[in-house]
């Protein structure tokens, strides 16, 4: 199988051969809880959405959710999962996609840990650009020592260094029901975008 997880082909091979240990097959608990506080005007973006369960969950409740995926195989699966809500997901690369407006919430799940480490600074810069002032980057982070990946583990200190130029950590809790591949290392975190940080 292809070894460079920055390429769509890496992911296509896994989706097509049904090797998807990250796929929850549904919507995780903290995501649902956090979504309760959304207002109808708020916009949500899900990069690297995979099979897109969270996209469908939000779309069927009427929320303004948009998602992108760069693996055609994942897109095909997501379109089946989403059915009538398939228009909420688009083919696109997170690093070049130009959204029409900044988002109130970018949802992270198994995306940062899917990217090779050399792309993490670009990830943080991009998040700062596409999240509205006072918006959030909220979701699941794979915290821990796991140099070989994906999933690539990140220490809490490293994640703080990566995001703190633009974001403040507002809440942090262990995920209640991580999949085996993330067991003991998955945390639900909410990072709020803050323009007035002095560094
Ligand atoms: C580990 S999977 C996680 C999928 C989904 N977030 C989930 O939780 O099930 C990582 C996903 O990110 C996608 N991906 C990786 N890099 C991407 C990029 N630069 N732009 C868009 N999608 C990307 C992959 O195709 C893959 O579907």
Tab-separated table of N, CA, C and O and ligand atoms in Angstrom, residues 5-6 11 15 22-24 47-51 54 68-71 74 92-95 109-111 114-115, ligand 1:
chain	number	residue	atom	x	y	z
A	5	UNK	N	0.893	9.507	3.513
A	5	UNK	CA	-0.490	9.835	3.868
A	5	UNK	C	-0.888	11.259	3.472
A	5	UNK	O	-2.012	11.676	3.738
A	6	UNK	N	0.025	11.993	2.835
A	6	UNK	CA	-0.365	13.316	2.331
A	6	UNK	C	-1.035	13.195	0.958
A	6	UNK	O	-1.505	14.195	0.418
A	11	UNK	N	-5.088	7.013	0.969
A	11	UNK	CA	-6.377	6.807	1.634
A	11	UNK	C	-7.311	5.978	0.765
A	11	UNK	O	-8.033	5.115	1.276
A	15	UNK	N	-9.589	2.753	1.862
A	15	UNK	CA	-11.059	2.700	1.757
A	15	UNK	C	-11.477	1.542	0.849
A	15	UNK	O	-12.393	0.781	1.173
A	22	UNK	N	-10.143	3.811	11.676
A	22	UNK	CA	-10.550	5.104	12.238
A	22	UNK	C	-12.051	5.349	12.096
A	22	UNK	O	-12.599	6.278	12.682
A	23	UNK	N	-12.708	4.555	11.272
A	23	UNK	CA	-14.098	4.855	10.904
A	23	UNK	C	-15.054	4.405	12.011
A	23	UNK	O	-15.156	3.214	12.303
A	24	UNK	N	-15.755	5.370	12.599
A	24	UNK	CA	-16.620	5.065	13.742
A	24	UNK	C	-17.958	4.464	13.295
A	24	UNK	O	-18.717	3.954	14.128
A	47	UNK	N	-13.051	19.099	7.532
A	47	UNK	CA	-12.040	18.712	6.540
A	47	UNK	C	-11.665	17.233	6.678
A	47	UNK	O	-11.587	16.713	7.787
A	48	UNK	N	-11.440	16.574	5.564
A	48	UNK	CA	-11.065	15.152	5.609
A	48	UNK	C	-12.155	14.357	6.297
A	48	UNK	O	-11.894	13.576	7.211
A	49	UNK	N	-13.391	14.515	5.837
A	49	UNK	CA	-14.553	13.988	6.582
A	49	UNK	C	-14.727	12.484	6.431
A	49	UNK	O	-15.591	11.902	7.095
A	50	UNK	N	-13.950	11.836	5.547
A	50	UNK	CA	-14.098	10.385	5.398
A	50	UNK	C	-15.513	10.024	4.969
A	50	UNK	O	-16.067	10.622	4.048
A	51	UNK	N	-16.099	9.045	5.661
A	51	UNK	CA	-17.434	8.577	5.258
A	51	UNK	C	-18.562	9.524	5.688
A	51	UNK	O	-19.719	9.296	5.321
A	54	UNK	N	-20.847	12.550	10.567
A	54	UNK	CA	-21.141	13.797	11.293
A	54	UNK	C	-21.757	14.839	10.357
A	54	UNK	O	-22.596	15.645	10.763
A	68	UNK	N	-15.134	18.645	3.171
A	68	UNK	CA	-14.334	18.290	1.991
A	68	UNK	C	-13.553	17.001	2.246
A	68	UNK	O	-13.230	16.658	3.394
A	69	UNK	N	-13.233	16.353	1.162
A	69	UNK	CA	-12.471	15.097	1.167
A	69	UNK	C	-11.652	15.066	-0.112
A	69	UNK	O	-12.151	15.470	-1.158
A	70	UNK	N	-10.408	14.586	-0.025
A	70	UNK	CA	-9.627	14.508	-1.265
A	70	UNK	C	-9.497	13.094	-1.820
A	70	UNK	O	-8.922	12.896	-2.883
A	71	UNK	N	-10.042	12.096	-1.107
A	71	UNK	CA	-9.984	10.722	-1.616
A	71	UNK	C	-11.289	10.405	-2.363
A	71	UNK	O	-12.372	10.393	-1.760
A	74	UNK	N	-13.315	7.686	-0.665
A	74	UNK	CA	-14.045	8.121	0.539
A	74	UNK	C	-15.268	8.936	0.136
A	74	UNK	O	-16.357	8.776	0.713
A	92	UNK	N	-12.077	18.120	-2.397
A	92	UNK	CA	-11.195	19.261	-2.178
A	92	UNK	C	-10.047	18.912	-1.271
A	92	UNK	O	-10.127	17.961	-0.486
A	93	UNK	N	-8.985	19.681	-1.421
A	93	UNK	CA	-7.797	19.523	-0.576
A	93	UNK	C	-7.805	20.643	0.461
A	93	UNK	O	-7.889	21.824	0.107
A	94	UNK	N	-7.739	20.252	1.710
A	94	UNK	CA	-7.779	21.206	2.824
A	94	UNK	C	-6.780	22.353	2.638
A	94	UNK	O	-7.070	23.491	3.004
A	95	UNK	N	-5.632	22.062	2.067
A	95	UNK	CA	-4.566	23.065	2.025
A	95	UNK	C	-4.750	24.073	0.887
A	95	UNK	O	-4.092	25.106	0.879
A	109	UNK	N	-11.520	15.448	13.473
A	109	UNK	CA	-11.505	14.045	13.924
A	109	UNK	C	-10.603	13.250	12.994
A	109	UNK	O	-10.854	13.158	11.795
A	110	UNK	N	-9.544	12.717	13.592
A	110	UNK	CA	-8.620	11.846	12.851
A	110	UNK	C	-8.092	12.516	11.584
A	110	UNK	O	-7.844	11.836	10.592
A	111	UNK	N	-7.959	13.837	11.630
A	111	UNK	CA	-7.430	14.543	10.462
A	111	UNK	C	-5.989	14.986	10.713
A	111	UNK	O	-5.094	14.635	9.941
A	114	UNK	N	-3.738	12.196	10.785
A	114	UNK	CA	-3.597	11.521	9.485
A	114	UNK	C	-2.502	12.157	8.640
A	114	UNK	O	-2.036	11.552	7.676
A	115	UNK	N	-2.128	13.377	9.020
A	115	UNK	CA	-1.169	14.124	8.206
A	115	UNK	C	0.259	13.881	8.671
A	115	UNK	O	0.520	13.849	9.887
B	1	LIG	C1	-8.014	8.931	9.201
B	1	LIG	S1	-9.161	9.455	8.010
B	1	LIG	C2	-10.406	10.218	9.026
B	1	LIG	C3	-11.698	10.421	8.314
B	1	LIG	C4	-12.805	11.076	9.164
B	1	LIG	N1	-12.401	12.360	9.668
B	1	LIG	C5	-13.215	10.174	10.283
B	1	LIG	O1	-13.081	10.572	11.448
B	1	LIG	O2	-13.686	9.061	10.018
B	1	LIG	C6	-8.355	10.878	7.313
B	1	LIG	C7	-9.121	11.435	6.137
B	1	LIG	O3	-8.562	12.675	5.728
B	1	LIG	C8	-8.558	12.726	4.307
B	1	LIG	N2	-7.511	13.701	3.944
B	1	LIG	C9	-6.189	13.635	4.236
B	1	LIG	N3	-5.544	14.720	3.797
B	1	LIG	C10	-6.477	15.512	3.210
B	1	LIG	C11	-6.429	16.786	2.600
B	1	LIG	N4	-5.274	17.453	2.456
B	1	LIG	N5	-7.579	17.333	2.146
B	1	LIG	C12	-8.764	16.645	2.280
B	1	LIG	N6	-8.873	15.435	2.850
B	1	LIG	C13	-7.746	14.868	3.320
B	1	LIG	C14	-8.282	11.311	3.887
B	1	LIG	O4	-8.671	11.035	2.571
B	1	LIG	C15	-9.081	10.530	4.925
B	1	LIG	O5	-10.396	10.301	4.473
